[in-house]
Short mmCIF file of C-alpha atoms and ligand atoms in Angstrom, two decimals:
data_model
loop_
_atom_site.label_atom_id
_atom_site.label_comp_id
_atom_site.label_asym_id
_atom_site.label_seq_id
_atom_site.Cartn_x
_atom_site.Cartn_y
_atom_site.Cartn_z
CA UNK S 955 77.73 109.53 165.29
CA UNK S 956 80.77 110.82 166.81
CA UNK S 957 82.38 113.92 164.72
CA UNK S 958 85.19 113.99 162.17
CA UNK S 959 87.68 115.17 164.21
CA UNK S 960 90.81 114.01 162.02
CA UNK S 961 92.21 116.88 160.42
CA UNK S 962 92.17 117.23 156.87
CA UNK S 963 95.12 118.02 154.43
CA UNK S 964 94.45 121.12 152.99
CA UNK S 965 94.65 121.32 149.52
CA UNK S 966 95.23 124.72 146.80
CA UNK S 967 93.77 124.13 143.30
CA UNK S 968 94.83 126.35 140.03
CA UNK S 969 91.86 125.84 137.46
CA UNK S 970 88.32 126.19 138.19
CA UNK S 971 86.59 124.62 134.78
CA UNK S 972 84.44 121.47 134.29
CA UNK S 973 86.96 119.19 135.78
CA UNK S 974 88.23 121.81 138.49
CA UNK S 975 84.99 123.22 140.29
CA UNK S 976 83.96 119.28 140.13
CA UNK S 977 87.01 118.31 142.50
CA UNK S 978 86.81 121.80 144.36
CA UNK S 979 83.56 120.50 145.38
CA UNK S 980 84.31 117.12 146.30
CA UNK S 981 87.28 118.33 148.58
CA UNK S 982 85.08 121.00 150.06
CA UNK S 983 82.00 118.66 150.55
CA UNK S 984 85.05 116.50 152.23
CA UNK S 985 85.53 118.75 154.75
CA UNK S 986 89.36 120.00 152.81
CA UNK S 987 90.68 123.30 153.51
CA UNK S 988 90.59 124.81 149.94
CA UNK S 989 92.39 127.65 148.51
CA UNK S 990 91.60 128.01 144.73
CA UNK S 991 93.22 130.06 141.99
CA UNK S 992 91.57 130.72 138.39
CA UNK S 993 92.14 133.17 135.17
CA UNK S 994 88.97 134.07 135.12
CA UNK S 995 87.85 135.33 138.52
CA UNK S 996 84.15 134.46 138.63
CA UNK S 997 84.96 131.34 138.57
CA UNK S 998 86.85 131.27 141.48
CA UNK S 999 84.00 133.68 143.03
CA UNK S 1000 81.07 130.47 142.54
CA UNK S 1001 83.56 128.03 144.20
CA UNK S 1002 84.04 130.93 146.91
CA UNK S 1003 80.24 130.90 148.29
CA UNK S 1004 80.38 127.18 148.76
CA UNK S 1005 83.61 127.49 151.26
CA UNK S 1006 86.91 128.17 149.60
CA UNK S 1007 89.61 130.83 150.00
CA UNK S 1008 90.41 132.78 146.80
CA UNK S 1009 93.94 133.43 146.28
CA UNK S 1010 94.70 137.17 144.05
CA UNK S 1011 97.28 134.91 142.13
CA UNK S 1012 98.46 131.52 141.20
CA UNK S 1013 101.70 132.09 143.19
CA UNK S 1014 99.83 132.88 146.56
CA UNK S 1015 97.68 130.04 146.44
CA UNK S 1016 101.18 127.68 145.49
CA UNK S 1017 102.00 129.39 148.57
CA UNK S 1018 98.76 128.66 150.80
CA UNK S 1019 99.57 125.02 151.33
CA UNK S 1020 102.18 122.08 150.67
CA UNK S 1021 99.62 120.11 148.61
CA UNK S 1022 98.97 121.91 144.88
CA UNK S 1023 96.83 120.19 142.50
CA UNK S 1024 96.74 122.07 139.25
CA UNK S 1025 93.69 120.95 136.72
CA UNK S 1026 94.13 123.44 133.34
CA UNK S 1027 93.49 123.11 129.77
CA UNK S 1028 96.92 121.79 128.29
CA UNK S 1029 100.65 121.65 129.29
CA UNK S 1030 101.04 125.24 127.85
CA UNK S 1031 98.68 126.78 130.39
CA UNK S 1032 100.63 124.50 133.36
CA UNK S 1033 103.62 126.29 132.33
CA UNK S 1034 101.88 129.85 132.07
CA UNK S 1035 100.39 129.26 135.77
CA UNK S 1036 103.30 128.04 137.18
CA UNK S 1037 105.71 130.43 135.64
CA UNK S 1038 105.78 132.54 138.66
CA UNK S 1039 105.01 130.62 141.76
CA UNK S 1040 107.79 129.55 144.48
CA UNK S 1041 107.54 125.61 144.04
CA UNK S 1042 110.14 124.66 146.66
CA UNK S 1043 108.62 122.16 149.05
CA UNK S 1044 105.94 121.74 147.42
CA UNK S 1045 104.18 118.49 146.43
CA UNK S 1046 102.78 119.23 142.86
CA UNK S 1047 99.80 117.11 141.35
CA UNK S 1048 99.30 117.67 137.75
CA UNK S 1049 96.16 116.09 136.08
CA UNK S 1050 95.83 118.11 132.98
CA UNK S 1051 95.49 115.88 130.21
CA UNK S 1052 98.99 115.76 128.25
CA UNK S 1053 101.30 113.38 126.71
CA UNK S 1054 103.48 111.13 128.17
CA UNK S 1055 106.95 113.05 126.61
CA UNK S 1056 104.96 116.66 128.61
CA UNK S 1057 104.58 115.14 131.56
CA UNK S 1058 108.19 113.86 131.74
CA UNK S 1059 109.40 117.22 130.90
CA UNK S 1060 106.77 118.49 133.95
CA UNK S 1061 108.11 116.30 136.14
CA UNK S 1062 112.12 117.17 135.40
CA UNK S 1063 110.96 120.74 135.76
CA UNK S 1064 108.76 120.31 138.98
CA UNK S 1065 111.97 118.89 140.62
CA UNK S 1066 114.66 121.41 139.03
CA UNK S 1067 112.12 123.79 140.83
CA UNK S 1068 112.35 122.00 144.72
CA UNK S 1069 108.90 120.58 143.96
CA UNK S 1070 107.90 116.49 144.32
CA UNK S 1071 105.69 115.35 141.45
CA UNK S 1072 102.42 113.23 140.65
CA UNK S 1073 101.19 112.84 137.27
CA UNK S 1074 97.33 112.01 136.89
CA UNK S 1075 95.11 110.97 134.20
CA UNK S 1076 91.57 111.23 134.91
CA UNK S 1077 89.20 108.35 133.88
CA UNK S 1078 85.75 110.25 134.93
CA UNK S 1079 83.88 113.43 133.75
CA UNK S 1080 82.59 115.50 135.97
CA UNK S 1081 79.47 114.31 137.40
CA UNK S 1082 81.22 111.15 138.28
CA UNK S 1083 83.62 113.41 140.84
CA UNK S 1084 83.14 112.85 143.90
CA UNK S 1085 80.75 110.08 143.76
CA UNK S 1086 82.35 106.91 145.01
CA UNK S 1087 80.22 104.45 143.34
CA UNK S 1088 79.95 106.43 140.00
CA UNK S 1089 83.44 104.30 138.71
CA UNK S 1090 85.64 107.49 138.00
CA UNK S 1091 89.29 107.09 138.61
CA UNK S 1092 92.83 108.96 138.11
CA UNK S 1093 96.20 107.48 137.06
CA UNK S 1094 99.11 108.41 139.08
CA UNK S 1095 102.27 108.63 138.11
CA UNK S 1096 105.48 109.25 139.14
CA UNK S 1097 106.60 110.09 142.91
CA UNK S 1098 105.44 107.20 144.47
CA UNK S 1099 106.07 108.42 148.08
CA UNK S 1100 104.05 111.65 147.16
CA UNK S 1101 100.99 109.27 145.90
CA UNK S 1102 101.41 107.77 149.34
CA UNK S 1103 101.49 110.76 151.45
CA UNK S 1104 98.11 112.34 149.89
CA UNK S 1105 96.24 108.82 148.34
CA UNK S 1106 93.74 109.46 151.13
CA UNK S 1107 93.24 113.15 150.08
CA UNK S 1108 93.39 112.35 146.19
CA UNK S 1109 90.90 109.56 146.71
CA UNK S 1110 88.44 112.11 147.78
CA UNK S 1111 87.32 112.63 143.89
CA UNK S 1112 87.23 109.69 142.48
CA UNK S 1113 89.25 106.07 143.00
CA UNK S 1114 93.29 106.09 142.47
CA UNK S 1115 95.08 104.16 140.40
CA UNK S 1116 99.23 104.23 140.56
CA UNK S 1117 100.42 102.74 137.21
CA UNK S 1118 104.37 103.41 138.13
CA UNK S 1119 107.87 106.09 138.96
CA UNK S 1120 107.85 106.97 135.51
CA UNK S 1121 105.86 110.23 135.12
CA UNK S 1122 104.64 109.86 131.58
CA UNK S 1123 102.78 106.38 132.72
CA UNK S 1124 99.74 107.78 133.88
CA UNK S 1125 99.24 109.88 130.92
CA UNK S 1126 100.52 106.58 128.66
CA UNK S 1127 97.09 104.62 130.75
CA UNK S 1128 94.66 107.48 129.92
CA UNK S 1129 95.26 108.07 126.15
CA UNK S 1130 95.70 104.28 125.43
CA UNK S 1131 92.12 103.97 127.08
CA UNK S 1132 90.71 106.64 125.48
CA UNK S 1133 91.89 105.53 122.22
CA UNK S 1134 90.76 102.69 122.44
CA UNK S 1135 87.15 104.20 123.28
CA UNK S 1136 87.47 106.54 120.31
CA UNK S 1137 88.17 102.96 118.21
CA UNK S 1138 84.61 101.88 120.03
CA UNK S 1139 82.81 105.39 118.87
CA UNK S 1140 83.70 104.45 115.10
CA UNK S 1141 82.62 101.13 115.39
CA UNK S 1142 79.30 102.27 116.67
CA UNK S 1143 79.35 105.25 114.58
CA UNK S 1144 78.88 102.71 111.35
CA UNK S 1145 76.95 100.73 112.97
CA UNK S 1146 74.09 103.59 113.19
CA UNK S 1147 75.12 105.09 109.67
CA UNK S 1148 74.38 101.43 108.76
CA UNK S 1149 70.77 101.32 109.75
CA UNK S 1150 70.30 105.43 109.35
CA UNK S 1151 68.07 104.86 106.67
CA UNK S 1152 66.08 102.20 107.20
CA UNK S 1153 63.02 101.39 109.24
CA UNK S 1154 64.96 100.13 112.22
CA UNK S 1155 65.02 102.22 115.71
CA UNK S 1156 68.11 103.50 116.85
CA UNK S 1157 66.69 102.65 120.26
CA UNK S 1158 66.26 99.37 119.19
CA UNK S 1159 69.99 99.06 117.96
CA UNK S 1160 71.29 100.63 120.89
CA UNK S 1161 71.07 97.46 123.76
CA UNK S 1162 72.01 95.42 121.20
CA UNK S 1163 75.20 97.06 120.17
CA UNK S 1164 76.21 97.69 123.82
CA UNK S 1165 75.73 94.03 124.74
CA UNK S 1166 77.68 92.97 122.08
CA UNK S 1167 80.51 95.62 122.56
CA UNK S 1168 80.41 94.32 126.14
CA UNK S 1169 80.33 90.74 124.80
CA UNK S 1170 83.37 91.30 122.66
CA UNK S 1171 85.53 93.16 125.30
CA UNK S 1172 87.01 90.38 127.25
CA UNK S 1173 89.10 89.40 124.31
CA UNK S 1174 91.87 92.34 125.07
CA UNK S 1175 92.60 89.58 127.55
CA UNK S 1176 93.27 87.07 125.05
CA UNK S 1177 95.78 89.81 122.99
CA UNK S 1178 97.31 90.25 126.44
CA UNK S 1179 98.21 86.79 126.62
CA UNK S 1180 99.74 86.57 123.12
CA UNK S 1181 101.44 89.61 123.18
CA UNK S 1182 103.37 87.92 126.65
CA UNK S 1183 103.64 85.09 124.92
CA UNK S 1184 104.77 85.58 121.09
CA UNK S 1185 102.51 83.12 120.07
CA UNK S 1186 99.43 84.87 118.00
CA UNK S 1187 98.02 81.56 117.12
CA UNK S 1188 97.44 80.53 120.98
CA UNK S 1189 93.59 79.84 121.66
CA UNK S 1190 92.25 81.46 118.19
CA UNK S 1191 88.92 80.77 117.54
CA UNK S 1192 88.41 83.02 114.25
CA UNK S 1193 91.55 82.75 112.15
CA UNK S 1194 92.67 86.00 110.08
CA UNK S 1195 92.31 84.25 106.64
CA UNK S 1196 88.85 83.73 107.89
CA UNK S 1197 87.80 87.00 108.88
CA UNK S 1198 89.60 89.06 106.11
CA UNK S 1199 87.63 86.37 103.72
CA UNK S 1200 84.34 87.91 104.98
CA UNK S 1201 85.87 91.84 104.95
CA UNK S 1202 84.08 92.04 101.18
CA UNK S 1203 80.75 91.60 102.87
CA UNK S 1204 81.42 94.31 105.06
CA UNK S 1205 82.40 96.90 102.79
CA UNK S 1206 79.92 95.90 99.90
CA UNK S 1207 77.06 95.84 102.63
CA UNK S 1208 78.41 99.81 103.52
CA UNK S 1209 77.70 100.69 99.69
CA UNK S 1210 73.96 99.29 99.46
CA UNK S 1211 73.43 101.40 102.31
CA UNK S 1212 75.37 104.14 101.43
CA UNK S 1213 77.88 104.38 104.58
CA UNK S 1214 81.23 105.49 103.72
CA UNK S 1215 83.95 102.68 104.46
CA UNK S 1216 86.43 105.11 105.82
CA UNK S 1217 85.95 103.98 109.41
CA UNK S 1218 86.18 100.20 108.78
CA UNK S 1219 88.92 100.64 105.66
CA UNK S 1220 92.31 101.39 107.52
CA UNK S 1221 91.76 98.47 109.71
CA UNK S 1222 90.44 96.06 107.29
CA UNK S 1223 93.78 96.96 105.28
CA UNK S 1224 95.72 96.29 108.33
CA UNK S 1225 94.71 92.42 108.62
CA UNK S 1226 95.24 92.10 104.55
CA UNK S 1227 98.51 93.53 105.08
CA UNK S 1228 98.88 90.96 108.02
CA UNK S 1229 97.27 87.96 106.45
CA UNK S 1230 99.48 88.64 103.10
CA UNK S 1231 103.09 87.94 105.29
CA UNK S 1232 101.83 84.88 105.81
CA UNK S 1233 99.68 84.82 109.43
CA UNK S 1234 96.57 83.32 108.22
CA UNK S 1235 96.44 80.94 111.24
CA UNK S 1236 96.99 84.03 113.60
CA UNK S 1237 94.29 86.16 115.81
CA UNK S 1238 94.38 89.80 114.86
CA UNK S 1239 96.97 90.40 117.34
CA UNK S 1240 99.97 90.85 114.43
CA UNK S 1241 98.24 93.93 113.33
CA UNK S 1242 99.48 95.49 116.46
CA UNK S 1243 103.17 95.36 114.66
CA UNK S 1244 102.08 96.69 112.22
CA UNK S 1245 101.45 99.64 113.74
CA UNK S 1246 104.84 99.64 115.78
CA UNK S 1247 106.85 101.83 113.84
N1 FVH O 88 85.83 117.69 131.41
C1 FVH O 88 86.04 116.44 131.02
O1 FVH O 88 85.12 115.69 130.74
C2 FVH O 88 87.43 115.85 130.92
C3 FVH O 88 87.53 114.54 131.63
C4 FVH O 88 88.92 113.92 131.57
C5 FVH O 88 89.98 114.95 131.95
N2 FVH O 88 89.80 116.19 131.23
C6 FVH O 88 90.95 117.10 131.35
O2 FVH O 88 90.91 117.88 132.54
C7 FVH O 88 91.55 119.13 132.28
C8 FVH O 88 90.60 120.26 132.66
O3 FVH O 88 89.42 120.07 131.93
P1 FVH O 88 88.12 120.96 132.17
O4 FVH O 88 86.95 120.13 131.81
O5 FVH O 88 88.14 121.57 133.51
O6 FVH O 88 88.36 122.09 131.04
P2 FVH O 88 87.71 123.52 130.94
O7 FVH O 88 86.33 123.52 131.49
O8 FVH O 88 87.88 123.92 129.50
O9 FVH O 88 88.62 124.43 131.87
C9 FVH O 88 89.95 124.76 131.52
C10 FVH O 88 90.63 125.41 132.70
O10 FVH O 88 91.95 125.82 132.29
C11 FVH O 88 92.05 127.26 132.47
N3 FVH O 88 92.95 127.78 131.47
C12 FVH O 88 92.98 127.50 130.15
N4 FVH O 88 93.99 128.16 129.55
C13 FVH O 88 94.60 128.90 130.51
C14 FVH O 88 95.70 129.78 130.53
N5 FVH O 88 96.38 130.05 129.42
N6 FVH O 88 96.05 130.35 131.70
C15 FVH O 88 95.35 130.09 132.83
N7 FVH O 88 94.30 129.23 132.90
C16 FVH O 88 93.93 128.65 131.75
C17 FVH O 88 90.63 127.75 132.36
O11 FVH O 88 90.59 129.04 132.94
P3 FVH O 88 89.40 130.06 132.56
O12 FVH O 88 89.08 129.86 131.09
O13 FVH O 88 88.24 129.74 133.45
O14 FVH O 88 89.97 131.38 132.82
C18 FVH O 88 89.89 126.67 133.14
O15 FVH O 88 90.08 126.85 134.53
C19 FVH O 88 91.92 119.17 130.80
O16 FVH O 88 93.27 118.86 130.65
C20 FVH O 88 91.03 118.09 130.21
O17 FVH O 88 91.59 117.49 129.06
C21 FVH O 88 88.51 116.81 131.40
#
C-alpha cells in the first residue's frame, strides 16, 4: 500500500480527561501533529509517551497551531483556560458540554478575541472515539466555513454533524437528545422497580423492554409531522381520552408493587391537564405546549 503522504493538520488540545485523552488518541493514532495542554500534568505526561508535544501552558499550546480544540469540564473552566492565551487567528473548537445561551456568549467572545468559532456537542463516550463504526458523533455549530476547513480533521473522532451558524445549536441538539434519553432511563427505571420484587429476571425484562423502546421510537416522527402541521389529531391511533382513561391502571398497579409514581406522575398530569382543555381526539403531542412557557 502506498504511504500516507498527505499532510495532516495539526491540532493543540486543552483538557486531557475521559473525553480528551480519547480524541488525543484518535488524532495521534491518525497520524495528527498533537500538542496537548492539561491542569494536571500527568495527564498530559500519559498522552506524551504515545506521541504528543506537551505545552508548559494553555497559552503556548493556543500558540503551537491554528487549529485549538478545547474539551474541559464546564464553560467556567473554558474561560479559566483561555483567560490568558493570544486567540487571534485562531480557529477555536469548543466541545465542552454547555448551554446553548454559554456557547453564544463563547462564540461573541472567541470573535471579540480575533478567533473563528465551532461549537460541538458530543453524542459518544469515550470508547466510541475514534472508532468509525462505533456510531459516536459531534454537533457543530456555528462558523460554518471553520467546520469546512477542519471536517476532515474533526471527523477523525467520531462522525460530524453541522446543525447550523447559530452557535448555541449544537449544544440545543445534544441536551434535547440527552433529555430525551434521561426521559427513556425513568421509563425503564419503573419498569425494573416494577418487577424488583417479584420472581421475574431482570435479564429476562431487559430484551423485552429494549425492543419495545425501539418499537415505540419511530413515533417522534409522527410528533414531527404534527408539530409542522398544527394538526395533533393527524394519523392518531391511541386518542388522549383513551390513554389518560387507562393512567389509573398504571399508577394503582405502582402501589401493589410498591413503586413510587413520581416518575410516571408529572407526565400523566400533563395529558389530564391536556385532555381537560378539550383535546381528547388529539395524540400526546399538545402536552408539548404545555411545557412551552
Ligand atoms: N465522558 C463522557 O462520557 C461525556 C460524553 C459526552 C461529552 N462529555 C463532555 O465532555 C467534556 C469533557 O468530559 P470528560 O469526560 O473529559 O471529563 P473529565 O474526565 O472530568 O475531565 C475534565 C477535564 O477538564 C479539566 N478541568 C476541569 N476544571 C478545570 C479548570 N478549572 N481548569 C483547568 N482544567 C480543568 C480537567 O483537568 P484535570 O482535572 O485533569 O486537571 C480535565 O482535563 C465535558 O464537558 C463533558 O460534559 C463527556
Amino acid at each position: 500500500m502506498a504511504p500516507d503522504t498527505v499532510e495532516k493538520t495539526p491540532v493543540t488540545l486543552l483538557g486531557l480527561g475521559a473525553m480528551g485523552a480519547a480524541l488525543a488518541r484518535a488524532w495521534l493514532a491518525a497520524g495528527h501533529p498533537l500538542t496537548v495542554w492539561n491542569r494536571t500534568p500527568a495527564r498530559a505526561a500519559v498522552i506524551s509517551a504515545e506521541g504528543a508535544t506537551v505545552a508548559d501552558s494553555a497559552a503556548e499550546a493556543v500558540a503551537a497551531n491554528t487549529l485549538v480544540v478545547v474539551c474541559l469540564l464546564d464553560d467556567a473552566s473554558v474561560e479559566e483556560v483561555l483567560a490568558d492565551a493570544d486567540l487571534a487567528g485562531r480557529d477555536l473548537v469548543n466541545l465542552t458540554t454547555g448551554t446553548p445561551a454559554q456557547a453564544r456568549a463563547r462564540a461573541d467572545w472567541a470573535r471579540e478575541r480575533g478567533a473563528r468559532y465551532l461549537d460541538g456537542g458530543i453524542m459518544a463516550v469515550p470508547p466510541m472515539i475514534g472508532v468509525p463504526d462505533a456510531g459516536g458523533y459531534v454537533f457543530y455549530s456555528g462558523s460554518r466555513e471553520l467546520f469546512e476547513r477542519h471536517r476532515e480533521t474533526l471527523a477523525v473522532s467520531a462522525g460530524t454533524t453541522y446543525v447550523g451558524r447559530d452557535a448555541g445549536f449544537a449544544a440545543l441538539h445534544d441536551i434535547a437528545l440527552l433529555s430525551a434519553m434521561y426521559g427513556m432511563f425513568a421509563g425503564a427505571a419503573h419498569a425494573f422497580a416494577l418487577i424488583r420484587r417479584e420472581d421475574i429476571d431482570p435479564a429476562s425484562l431487559a430484551p423485552l423492554l429494549a425492543d419495545w423502546l425501539v418499537a415505540m421510537a419511530p413515533t417522534v416522527h409522527q410528533t414531527a409531522d404534527q408539530l409542522r402541521s398544527g394538526d395533533y389529531t393527524k394519523g392518531v391511533v391511541s386518542n388522549l381520552a383513551m390513554q389518560v382513561a387507562g393512567t389509573p391502571t398504571f399508577l394503582r398497579t405502582a402501589a401493589e408493587q410498591g413503586v413510587s409514581p413520581e416518575l410516571l406522575s408529572p407526565y400523566f398530569e400533563l395529558m389530564r391537564r391536556r385532555l381537560a382543555e378539550g383535546s381528547g381526539e388529539e395524540d400526546l403531542t399538545g402536552v408539548i405546549d404545555l411545557l412551552v412557557r
